[in-house]
PDB file of C-alpha atoms in Angstrom:
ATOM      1  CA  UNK A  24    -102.419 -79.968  42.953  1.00  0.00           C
ATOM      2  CA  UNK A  25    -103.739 -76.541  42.199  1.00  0.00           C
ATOM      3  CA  UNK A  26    -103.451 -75.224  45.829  1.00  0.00           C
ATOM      4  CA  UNK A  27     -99.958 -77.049  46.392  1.00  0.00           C
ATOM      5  CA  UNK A  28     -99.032 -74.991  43.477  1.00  0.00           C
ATOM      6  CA  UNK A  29    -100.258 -71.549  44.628  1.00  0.00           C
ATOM      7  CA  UNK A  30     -99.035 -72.551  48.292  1.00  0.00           C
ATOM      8  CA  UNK A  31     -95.399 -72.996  46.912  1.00  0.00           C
ATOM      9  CA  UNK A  32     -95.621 -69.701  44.620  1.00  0.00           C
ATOM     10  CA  UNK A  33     -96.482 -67.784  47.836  1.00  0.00           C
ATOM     11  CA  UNK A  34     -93.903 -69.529  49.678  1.00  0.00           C
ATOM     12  CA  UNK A  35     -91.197 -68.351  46.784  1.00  0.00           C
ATOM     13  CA  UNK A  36     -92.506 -64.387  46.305  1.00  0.00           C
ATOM     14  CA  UNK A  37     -90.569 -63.861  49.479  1.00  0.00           C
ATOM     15  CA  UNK A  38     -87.088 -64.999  48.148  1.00  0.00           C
ATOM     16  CA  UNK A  39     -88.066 -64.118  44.879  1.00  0.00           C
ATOM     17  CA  UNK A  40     -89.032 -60.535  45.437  1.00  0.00           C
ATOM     18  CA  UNK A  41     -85.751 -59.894  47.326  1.00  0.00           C
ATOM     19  CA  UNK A  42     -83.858 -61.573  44.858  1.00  0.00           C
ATOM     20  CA  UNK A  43     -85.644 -59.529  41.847  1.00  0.00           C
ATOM     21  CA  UNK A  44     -84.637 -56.033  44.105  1.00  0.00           C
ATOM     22  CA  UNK A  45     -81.582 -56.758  44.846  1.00  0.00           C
ATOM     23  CA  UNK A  46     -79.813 -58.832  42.095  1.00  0.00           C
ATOM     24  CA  UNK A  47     -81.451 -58.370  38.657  1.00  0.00           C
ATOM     25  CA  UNK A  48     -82.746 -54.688  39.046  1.00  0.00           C
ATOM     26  CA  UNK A  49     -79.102 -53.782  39.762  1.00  0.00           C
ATOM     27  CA  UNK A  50     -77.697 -56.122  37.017  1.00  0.00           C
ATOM     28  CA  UNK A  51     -80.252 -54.711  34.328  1.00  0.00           C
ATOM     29  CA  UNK A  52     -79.572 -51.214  35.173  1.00  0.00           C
ATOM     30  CA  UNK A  53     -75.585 -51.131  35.503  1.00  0.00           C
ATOM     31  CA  UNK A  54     -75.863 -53.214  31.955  1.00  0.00           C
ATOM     32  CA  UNK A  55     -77.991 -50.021  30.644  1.00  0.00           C
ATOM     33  CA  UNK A  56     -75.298 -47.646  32.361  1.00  0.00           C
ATOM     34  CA  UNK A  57     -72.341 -49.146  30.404  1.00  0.00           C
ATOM     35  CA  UNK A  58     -74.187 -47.764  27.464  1.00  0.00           C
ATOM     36  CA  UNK A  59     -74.370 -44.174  29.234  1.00  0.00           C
ATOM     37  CA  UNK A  60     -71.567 -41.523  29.698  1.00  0.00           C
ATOM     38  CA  UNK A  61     -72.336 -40.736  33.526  1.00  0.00           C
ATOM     39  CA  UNK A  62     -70.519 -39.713  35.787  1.00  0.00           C
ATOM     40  CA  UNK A  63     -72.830 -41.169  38.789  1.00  0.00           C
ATOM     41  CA  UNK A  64     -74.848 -43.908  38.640  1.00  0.00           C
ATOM     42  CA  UNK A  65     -77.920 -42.293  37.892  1.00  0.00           C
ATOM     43  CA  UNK A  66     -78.174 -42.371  33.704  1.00  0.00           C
ATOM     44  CA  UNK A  67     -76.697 -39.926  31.542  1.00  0.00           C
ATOM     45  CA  UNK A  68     -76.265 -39.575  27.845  1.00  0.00           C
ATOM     46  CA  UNK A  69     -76.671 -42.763  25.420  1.00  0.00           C
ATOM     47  CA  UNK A  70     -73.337 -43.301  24.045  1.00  0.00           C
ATOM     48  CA  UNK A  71     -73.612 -47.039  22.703  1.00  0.00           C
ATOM     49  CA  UNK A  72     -70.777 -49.239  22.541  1.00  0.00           C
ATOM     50  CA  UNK A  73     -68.167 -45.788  23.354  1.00  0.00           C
ATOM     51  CA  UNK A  74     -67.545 -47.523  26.698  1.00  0.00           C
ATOM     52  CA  UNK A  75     -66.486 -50.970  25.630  1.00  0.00           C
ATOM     53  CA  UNK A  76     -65.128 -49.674  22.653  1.00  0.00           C
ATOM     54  CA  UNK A  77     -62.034 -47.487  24.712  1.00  0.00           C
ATOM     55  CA  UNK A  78     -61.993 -50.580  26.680  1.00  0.00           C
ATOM     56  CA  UNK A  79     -59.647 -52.016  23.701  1.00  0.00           C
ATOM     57  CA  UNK A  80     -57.257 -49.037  23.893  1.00  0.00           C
ATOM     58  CA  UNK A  81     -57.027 -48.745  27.852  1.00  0.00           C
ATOM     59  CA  UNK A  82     -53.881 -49.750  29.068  1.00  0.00           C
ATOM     60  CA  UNK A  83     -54.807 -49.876  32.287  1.00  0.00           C
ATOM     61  CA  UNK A  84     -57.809 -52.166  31.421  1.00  0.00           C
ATOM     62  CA  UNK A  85     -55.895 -54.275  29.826  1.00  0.00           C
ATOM     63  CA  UNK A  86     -52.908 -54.579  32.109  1.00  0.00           C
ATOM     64  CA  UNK A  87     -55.912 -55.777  34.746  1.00  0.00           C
ATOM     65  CA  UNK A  88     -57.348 -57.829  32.035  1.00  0.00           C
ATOM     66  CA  UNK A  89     -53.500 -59.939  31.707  1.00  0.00           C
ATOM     67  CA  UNK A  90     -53.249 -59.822  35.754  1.00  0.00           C
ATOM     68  CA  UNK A  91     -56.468 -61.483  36.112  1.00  0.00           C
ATOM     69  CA  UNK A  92     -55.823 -64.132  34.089  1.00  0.00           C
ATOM     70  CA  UNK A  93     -52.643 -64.900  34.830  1.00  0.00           C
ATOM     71  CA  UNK A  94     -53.168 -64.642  38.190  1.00  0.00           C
ATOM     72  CA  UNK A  95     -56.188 -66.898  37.663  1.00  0.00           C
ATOM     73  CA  UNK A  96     -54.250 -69.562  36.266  1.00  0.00           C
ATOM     74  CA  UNK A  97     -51.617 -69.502  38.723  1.00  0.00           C
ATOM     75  CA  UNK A  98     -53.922 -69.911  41.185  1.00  0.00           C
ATOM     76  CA  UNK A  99     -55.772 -72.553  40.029  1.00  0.00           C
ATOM     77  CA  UNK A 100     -52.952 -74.762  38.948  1.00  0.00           C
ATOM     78  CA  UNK A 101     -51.373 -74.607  42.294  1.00  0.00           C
ATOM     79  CA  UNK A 102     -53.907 -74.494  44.579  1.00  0.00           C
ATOM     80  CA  UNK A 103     -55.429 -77.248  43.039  1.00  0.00           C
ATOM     81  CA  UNK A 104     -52.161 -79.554  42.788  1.00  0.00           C
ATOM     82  CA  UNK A 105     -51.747 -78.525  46.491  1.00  0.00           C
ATOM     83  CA  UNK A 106     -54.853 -79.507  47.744  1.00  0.00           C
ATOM     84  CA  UNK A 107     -54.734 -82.541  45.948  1.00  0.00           C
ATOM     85  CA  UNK A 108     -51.666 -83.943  47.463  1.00  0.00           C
ATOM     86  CA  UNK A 109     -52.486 -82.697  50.987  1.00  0.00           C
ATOM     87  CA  UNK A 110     -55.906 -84.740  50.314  1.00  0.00           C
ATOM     88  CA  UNK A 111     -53.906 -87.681  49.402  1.00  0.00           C
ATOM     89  CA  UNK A 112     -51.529 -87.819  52.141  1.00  0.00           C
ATOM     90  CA  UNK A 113     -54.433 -87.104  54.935  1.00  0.00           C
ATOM     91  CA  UNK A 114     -56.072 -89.882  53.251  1.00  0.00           C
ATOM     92  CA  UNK A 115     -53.421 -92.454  53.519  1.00  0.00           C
ATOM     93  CA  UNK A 116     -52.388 -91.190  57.498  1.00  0.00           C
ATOM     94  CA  UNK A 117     -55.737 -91.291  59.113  1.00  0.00           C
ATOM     95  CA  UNK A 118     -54.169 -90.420  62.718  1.00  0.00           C
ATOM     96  CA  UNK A 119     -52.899 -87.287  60.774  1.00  0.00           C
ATOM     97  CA  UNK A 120     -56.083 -86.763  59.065  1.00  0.00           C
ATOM     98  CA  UNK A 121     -58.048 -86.923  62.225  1.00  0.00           C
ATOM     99  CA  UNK A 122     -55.384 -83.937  63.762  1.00  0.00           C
ATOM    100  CA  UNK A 123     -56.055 -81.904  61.380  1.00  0.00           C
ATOM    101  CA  UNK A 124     -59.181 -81.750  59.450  1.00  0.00           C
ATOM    102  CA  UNK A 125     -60.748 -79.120  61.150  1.00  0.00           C
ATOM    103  CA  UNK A 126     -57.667 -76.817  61.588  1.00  0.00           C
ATOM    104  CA  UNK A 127     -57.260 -76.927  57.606  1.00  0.00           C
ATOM    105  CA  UNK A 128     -60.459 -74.708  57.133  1.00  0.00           C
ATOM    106  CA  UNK A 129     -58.836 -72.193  59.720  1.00  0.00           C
ATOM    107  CA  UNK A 130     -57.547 -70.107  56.955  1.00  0.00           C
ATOM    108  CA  UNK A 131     -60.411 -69.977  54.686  1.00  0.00           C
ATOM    109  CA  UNK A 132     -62.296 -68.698  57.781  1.00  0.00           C
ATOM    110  CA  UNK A 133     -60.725 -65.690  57.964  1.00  0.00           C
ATOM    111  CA  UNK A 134     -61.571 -62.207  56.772  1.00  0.00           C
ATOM    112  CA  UNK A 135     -60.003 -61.335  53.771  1.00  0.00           C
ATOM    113  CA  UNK A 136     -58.656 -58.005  55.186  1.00  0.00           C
ATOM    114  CA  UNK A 137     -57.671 -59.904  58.328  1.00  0.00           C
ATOM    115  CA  UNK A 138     -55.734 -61.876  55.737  1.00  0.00           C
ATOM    116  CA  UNK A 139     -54.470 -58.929  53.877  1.00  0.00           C
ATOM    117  CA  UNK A 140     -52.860 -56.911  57.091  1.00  0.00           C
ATOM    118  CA  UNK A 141     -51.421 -60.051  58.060  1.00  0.00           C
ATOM    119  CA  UNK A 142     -49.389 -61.174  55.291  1.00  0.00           C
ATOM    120  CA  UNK A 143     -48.511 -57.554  54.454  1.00  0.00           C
ATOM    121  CA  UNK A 144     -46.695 -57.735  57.781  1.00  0.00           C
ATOM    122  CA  UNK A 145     -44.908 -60.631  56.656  1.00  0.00           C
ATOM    123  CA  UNK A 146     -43.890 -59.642  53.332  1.00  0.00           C
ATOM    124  CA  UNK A 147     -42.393 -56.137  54.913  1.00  0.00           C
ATOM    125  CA  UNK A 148     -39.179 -55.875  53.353  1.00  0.00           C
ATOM    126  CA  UNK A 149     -37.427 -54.386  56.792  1.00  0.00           C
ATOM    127  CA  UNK A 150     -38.661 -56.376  59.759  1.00  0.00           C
ATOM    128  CA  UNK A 151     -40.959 -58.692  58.231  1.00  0.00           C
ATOM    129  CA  UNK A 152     -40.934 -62.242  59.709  1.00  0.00           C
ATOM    130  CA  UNK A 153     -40.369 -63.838  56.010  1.00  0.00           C
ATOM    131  CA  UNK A 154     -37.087 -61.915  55.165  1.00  0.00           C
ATOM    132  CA  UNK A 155     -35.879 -62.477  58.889  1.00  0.00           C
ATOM    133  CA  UNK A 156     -36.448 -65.963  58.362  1.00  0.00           C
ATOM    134  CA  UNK A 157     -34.862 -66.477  55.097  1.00  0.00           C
ATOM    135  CA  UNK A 158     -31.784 -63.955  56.683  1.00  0.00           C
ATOM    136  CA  UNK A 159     -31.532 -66.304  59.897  1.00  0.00           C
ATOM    137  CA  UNK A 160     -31.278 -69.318  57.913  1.00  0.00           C
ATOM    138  CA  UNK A 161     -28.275 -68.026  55.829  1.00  0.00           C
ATOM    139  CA  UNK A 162     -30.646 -67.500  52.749  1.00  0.00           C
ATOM    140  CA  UNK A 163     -30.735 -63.333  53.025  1.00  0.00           C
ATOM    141  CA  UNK A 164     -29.888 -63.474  49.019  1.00  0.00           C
ATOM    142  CA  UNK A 165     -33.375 -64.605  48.794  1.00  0.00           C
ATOM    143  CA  UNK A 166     -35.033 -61.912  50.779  1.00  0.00           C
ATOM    144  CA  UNK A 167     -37.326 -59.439  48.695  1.00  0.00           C
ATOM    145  CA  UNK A 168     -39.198 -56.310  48.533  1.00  0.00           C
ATOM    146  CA  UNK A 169     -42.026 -58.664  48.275  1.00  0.00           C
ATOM    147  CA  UNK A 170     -44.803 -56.141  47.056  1.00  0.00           C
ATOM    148  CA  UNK A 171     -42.852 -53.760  46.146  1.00  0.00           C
ATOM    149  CA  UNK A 172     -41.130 -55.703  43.076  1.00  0.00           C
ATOM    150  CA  UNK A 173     -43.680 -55.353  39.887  1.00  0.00           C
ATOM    151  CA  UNK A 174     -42.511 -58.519  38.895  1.00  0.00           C
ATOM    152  CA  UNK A 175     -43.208 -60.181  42.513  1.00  0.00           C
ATOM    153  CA  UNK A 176     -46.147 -58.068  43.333  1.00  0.00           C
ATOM    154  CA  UNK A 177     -48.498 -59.951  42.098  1.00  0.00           C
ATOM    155  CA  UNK A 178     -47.439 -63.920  42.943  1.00  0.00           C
ATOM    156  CA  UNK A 179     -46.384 -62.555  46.372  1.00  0.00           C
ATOM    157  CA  UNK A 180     -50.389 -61.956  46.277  1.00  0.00           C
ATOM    158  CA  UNK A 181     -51.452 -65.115  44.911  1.00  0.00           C
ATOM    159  CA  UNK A 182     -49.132 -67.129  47.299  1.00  0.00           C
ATOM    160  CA  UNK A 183     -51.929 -65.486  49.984  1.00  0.00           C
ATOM    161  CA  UNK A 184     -54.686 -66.702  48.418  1.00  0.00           C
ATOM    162  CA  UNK A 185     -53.331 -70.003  47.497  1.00  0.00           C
ATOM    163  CA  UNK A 186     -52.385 -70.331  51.832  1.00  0.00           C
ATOM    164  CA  UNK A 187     -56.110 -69.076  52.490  1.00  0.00           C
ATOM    165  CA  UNK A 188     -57.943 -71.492  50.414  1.00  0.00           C
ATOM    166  CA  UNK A 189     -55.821 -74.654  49.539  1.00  0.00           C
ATOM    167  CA  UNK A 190     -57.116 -76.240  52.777  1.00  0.00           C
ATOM    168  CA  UNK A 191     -60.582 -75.221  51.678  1.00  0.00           C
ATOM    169  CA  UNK A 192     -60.070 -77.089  48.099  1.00  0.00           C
ATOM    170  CA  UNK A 193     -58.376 -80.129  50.322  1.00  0.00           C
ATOM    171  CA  UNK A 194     -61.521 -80.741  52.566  1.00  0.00           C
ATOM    172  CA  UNK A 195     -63.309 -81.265  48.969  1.00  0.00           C
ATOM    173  CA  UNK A 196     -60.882 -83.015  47.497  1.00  0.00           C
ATOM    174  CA  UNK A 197     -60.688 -85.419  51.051  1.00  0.00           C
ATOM    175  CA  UNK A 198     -64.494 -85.830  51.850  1.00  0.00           C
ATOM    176  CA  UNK A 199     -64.704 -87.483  47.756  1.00  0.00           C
ATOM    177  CA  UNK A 200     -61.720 -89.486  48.728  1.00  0.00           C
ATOM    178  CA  UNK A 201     -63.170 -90.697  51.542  1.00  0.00           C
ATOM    179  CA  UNK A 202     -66.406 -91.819  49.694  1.00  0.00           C
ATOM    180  CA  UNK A 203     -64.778 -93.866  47.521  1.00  0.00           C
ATOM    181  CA  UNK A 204     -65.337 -97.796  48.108  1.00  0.00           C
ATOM    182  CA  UNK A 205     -62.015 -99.225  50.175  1.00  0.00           C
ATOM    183  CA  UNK A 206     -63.118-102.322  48.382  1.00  0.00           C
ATOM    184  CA  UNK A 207     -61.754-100.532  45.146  1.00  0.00           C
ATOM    185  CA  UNK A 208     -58.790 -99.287  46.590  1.00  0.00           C
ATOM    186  CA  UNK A 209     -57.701-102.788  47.937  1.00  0.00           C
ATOM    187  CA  UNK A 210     -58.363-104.493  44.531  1.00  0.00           C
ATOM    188  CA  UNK A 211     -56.233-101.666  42.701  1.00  0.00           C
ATOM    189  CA  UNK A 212     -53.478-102.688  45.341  1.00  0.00           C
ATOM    190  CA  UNK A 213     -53.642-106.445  44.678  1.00  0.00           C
ATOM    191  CA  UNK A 214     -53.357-105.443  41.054  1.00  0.00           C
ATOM    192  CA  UNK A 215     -50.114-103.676  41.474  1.00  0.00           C
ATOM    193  CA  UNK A 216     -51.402-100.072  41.023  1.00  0.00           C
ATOM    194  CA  UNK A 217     -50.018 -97.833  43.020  1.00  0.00           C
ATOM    195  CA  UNK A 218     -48.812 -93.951  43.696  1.00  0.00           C
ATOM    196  CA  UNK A 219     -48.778 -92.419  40.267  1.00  0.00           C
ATOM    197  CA  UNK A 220     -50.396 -95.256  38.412  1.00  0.00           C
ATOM    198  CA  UNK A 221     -53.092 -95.569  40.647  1.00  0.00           C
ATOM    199  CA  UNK A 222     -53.827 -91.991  40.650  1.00  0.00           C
ATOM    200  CA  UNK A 223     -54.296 -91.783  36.867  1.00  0.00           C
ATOM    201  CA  UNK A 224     -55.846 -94.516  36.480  1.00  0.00           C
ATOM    202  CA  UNK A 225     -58.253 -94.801  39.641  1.00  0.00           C
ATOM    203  CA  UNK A 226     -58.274 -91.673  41.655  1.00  0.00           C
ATOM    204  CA  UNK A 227     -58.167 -89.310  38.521  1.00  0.00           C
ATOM    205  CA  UNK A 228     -61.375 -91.031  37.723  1.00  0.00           C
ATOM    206  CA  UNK A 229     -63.219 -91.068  40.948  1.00  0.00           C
ATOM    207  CA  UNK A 230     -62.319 -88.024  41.783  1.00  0.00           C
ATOM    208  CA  UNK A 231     -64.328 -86.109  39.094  1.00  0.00           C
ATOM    209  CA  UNK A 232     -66.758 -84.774  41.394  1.00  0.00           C
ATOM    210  CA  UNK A 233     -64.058 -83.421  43.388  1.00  0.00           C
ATOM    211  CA  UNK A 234     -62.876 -81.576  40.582  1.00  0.00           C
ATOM    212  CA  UNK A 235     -65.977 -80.376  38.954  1.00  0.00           C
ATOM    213  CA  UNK A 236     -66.578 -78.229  42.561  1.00  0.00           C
ATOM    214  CA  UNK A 237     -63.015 -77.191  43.113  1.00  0.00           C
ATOM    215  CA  UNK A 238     -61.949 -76.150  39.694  1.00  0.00           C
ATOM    216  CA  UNK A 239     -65.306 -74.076  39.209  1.00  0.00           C
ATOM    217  CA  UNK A 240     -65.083 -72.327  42.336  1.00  0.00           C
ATOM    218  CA  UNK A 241     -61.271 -71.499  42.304  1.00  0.00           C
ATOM    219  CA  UNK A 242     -61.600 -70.186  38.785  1.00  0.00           C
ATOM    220  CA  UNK A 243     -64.681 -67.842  39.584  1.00  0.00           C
ATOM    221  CA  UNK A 244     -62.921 -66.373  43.029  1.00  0.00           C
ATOM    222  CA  UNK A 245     -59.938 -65.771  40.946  1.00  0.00           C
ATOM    223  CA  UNK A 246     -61.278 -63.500  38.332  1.00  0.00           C
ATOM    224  CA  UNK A 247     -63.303 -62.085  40.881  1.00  0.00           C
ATOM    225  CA  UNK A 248     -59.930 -61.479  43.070  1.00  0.00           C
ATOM    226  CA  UNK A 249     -60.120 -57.700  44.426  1.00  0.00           C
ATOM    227  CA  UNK A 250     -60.078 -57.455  48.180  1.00  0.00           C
ATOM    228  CA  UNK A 251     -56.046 -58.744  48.486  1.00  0.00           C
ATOM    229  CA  UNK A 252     -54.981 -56.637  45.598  1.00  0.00           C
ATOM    230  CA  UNK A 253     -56.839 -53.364  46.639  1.00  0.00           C
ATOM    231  CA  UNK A 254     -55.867 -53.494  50.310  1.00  0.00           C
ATOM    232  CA  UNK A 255     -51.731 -55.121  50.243  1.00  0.00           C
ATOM    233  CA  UNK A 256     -50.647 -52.924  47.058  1.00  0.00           C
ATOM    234  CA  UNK A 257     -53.675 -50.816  45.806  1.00  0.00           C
ATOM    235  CA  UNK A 258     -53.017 -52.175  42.142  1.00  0.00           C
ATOM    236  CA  UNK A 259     -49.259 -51.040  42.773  1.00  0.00           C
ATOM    237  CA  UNK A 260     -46.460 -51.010  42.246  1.00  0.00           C
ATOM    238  CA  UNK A 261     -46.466 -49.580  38.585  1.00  0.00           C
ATOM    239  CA  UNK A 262     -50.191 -51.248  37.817  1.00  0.00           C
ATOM    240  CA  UNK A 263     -48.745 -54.842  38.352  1.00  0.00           C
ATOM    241  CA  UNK A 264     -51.144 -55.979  41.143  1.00  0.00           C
ATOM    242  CA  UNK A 265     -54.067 -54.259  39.371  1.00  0.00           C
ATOM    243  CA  UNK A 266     -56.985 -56.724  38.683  1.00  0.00           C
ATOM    244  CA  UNK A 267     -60.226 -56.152  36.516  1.00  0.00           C
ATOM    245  CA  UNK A 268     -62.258 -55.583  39.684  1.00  0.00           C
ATOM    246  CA  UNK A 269     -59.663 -52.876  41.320  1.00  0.00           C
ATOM    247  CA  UNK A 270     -59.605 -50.952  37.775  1.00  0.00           C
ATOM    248  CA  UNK A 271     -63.885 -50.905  38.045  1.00  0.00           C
ATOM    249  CA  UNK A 272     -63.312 -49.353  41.267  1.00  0.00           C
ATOM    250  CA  UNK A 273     -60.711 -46.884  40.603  1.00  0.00           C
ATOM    251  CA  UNK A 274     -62.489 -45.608  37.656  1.00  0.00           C
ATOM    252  CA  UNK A 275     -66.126 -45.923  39.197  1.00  0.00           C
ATOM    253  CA  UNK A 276     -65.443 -44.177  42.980  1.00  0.00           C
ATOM    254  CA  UNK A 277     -61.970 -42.610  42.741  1.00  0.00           C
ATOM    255  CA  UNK A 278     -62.251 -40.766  39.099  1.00  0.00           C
ATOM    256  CA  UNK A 279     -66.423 -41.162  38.942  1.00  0.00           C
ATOM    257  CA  UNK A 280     -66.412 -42.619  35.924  1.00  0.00           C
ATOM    258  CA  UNK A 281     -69.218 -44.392  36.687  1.00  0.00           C
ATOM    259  CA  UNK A 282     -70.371 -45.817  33.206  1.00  0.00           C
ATOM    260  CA  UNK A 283     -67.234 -46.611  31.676  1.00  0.00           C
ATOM    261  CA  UNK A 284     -66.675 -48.286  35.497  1.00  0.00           C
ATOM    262  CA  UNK A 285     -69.636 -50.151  34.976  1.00  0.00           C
ATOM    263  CA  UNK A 286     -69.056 -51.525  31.276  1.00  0.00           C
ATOM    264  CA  UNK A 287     -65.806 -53.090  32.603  1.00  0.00           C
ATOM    265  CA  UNK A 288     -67.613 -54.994  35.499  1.00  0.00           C
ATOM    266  CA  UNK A 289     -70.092 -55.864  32.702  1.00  0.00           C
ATOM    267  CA  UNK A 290     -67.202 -57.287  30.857  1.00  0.00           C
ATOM    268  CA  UNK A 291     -65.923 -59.043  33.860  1.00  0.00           C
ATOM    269  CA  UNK A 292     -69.459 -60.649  34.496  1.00  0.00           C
ATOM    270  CA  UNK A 293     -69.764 -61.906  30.867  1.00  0.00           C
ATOM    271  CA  UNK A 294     -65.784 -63.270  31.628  1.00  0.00           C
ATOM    272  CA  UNK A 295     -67.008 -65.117  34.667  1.00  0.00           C
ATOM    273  CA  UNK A 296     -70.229 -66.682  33.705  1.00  0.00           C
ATOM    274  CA  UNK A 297     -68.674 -67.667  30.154  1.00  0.00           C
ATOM    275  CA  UNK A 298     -65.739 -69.662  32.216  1.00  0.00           C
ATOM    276  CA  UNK A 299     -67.606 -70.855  34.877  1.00  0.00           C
ATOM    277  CA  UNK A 300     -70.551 -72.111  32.631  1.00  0.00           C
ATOM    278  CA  UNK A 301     -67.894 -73.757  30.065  1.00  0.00           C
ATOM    279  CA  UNK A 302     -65.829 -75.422  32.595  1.00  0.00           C
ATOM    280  CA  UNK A 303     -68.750 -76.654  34.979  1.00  0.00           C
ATOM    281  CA  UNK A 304     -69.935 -78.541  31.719  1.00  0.00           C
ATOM    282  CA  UNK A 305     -67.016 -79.776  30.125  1.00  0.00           C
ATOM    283  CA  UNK A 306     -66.029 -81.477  34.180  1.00  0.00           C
ATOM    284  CA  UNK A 307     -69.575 -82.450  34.400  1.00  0.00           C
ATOM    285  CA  UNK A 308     -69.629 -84.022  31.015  1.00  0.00           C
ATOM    286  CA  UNK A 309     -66.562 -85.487  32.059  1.00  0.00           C
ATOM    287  CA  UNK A 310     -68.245 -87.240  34.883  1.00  0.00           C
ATOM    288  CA  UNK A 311     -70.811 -88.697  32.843  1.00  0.00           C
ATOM    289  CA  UNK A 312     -68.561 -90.041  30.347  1.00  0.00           C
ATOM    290  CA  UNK A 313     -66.478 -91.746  33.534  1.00  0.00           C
TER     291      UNK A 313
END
């Protein structure tokens, strides 16, 4: 037992060594930077809590702080709802399903600055394909400056990483449908459940695995959103697009503020795990208690 023990501590050091030099000495020492004034990200002056204390007075951090989580909630209401449907209806057509379960994932495949030049191209205000569209079909009133409206900016952006990932979120949602006993489904049928009684009181149940994975992951990505932002609008127009993670950049490689940079990404990181710890348990509880 001894030597099974040593063999599988020598078979971990690897993984663990990496791991220890590339995650937790960086996390330890940008946490000890936010409490620096630096800036570079070698350590400079102890300043304490000066860093998160301006936090509460930046308006630019807190215009990202509202973006993120609005954006965040957008985004996981809708994607979610999406994904659920589209998993319900490729459930129900099989010869559908089987057409296109692989080209769902497509999307999610792609780079996100793939993704980015693409649907800037789209949302171009003079010959983009979405405001020739809308013109063609006699519906030019509707036809934007997509990203260039502060108070579109930012859903325009969301809308992008709803289409990139709501076929990811169906394939989860599908694969739990799919394990679930026909058997079950039949009986609810014979009982007279069906469409939005069935789903509340039989799918909404079994699918709590389902949801535990897609709500945890959509809500993490989201407040972790930066590359779409950053490369479509650059936090513009007028800060509406700008997101916690653009603001750490813009204050930690385009004004050096390395430290004060580095206490909002703490902040972010303490956001992330609190949400994604919370919400994991209260869906996994959930499952439990089903």
């Amino acid at each position: 037992m001894l030597i099974s023990s040593r063999r599988a501590a020598l078979l971990l050091l690897p993984a663990t060594a990496i791991f220890g030099v590339f995650v937790i000495y960086p996390l330890i020492n940008g946490v000890l930077l936010s409490f620096m004034d630096s800036s570079g990200p070698q350590w400079g002056e102890f300043v304490g809590f000066d860093n998160y204390e301006r936090m509460l007075s930046d308006p630019l951090a807190l215009r990202a702080l509202g973006n993120t989580i609005a954006y965040t909630v957008v985004v996981v209401v809708v994607q979610n709802a999406l994904a659920l449907l589209i998993a319900y209806g490729l459930y129900q057509n099989p010869r559908v399903r089987n057409l296109v379960r692989g080209s769902i994932l497509l999307p999610a495949m792609m780079a996100f600055v793939a993704v980015a030049y693409l649907w800037s191209y789209i949302y171009n205000p003079l010959n983009g394909p979405l405001n020739s569209v809308l013109t063609s079909l006699g519906l030019g009133g509707l036809a934007q400056s997509w990203l260039g409206d502060p108070a579109l900016a930012m859903w325009s952006i969301a809308a992008v990483y709803i289409w990139q990932f709501t076929g990811y979120s169906t394939t989860i949602y599908l694969a739990n449908y799919l394990a679930i006993s026909p058997s079950l489904m039949e009986a609810a049928q014979l009982d007279g459940a069906s469409g939005l009684k069935r789903f509340l009181t039989i799918d909404w149940r079994l699918l709590a695995p389902s949801f535990t994975i897609n709500l945890t992951l959509t809500v993490i990505g989201s407040l972790r959103v930066f590359d779409l932002p950053f490369i479509m609008t650059e936090g513009g127009p007028a800060n509406s697009t700008q997101t916690l993670s653009t603001v750490i950049n813009t204050y930690s490689f385009s004004n050096f503020d390395f430290s004060y940079g580095t206490a909002i990404a703490v902040v972010l990181l303490i956001l992330t795990v609190i949400a994604g710890v919370t919400q994991a348990t209260l869906l996994r509880r959930r499952e439990v208690d089903l």
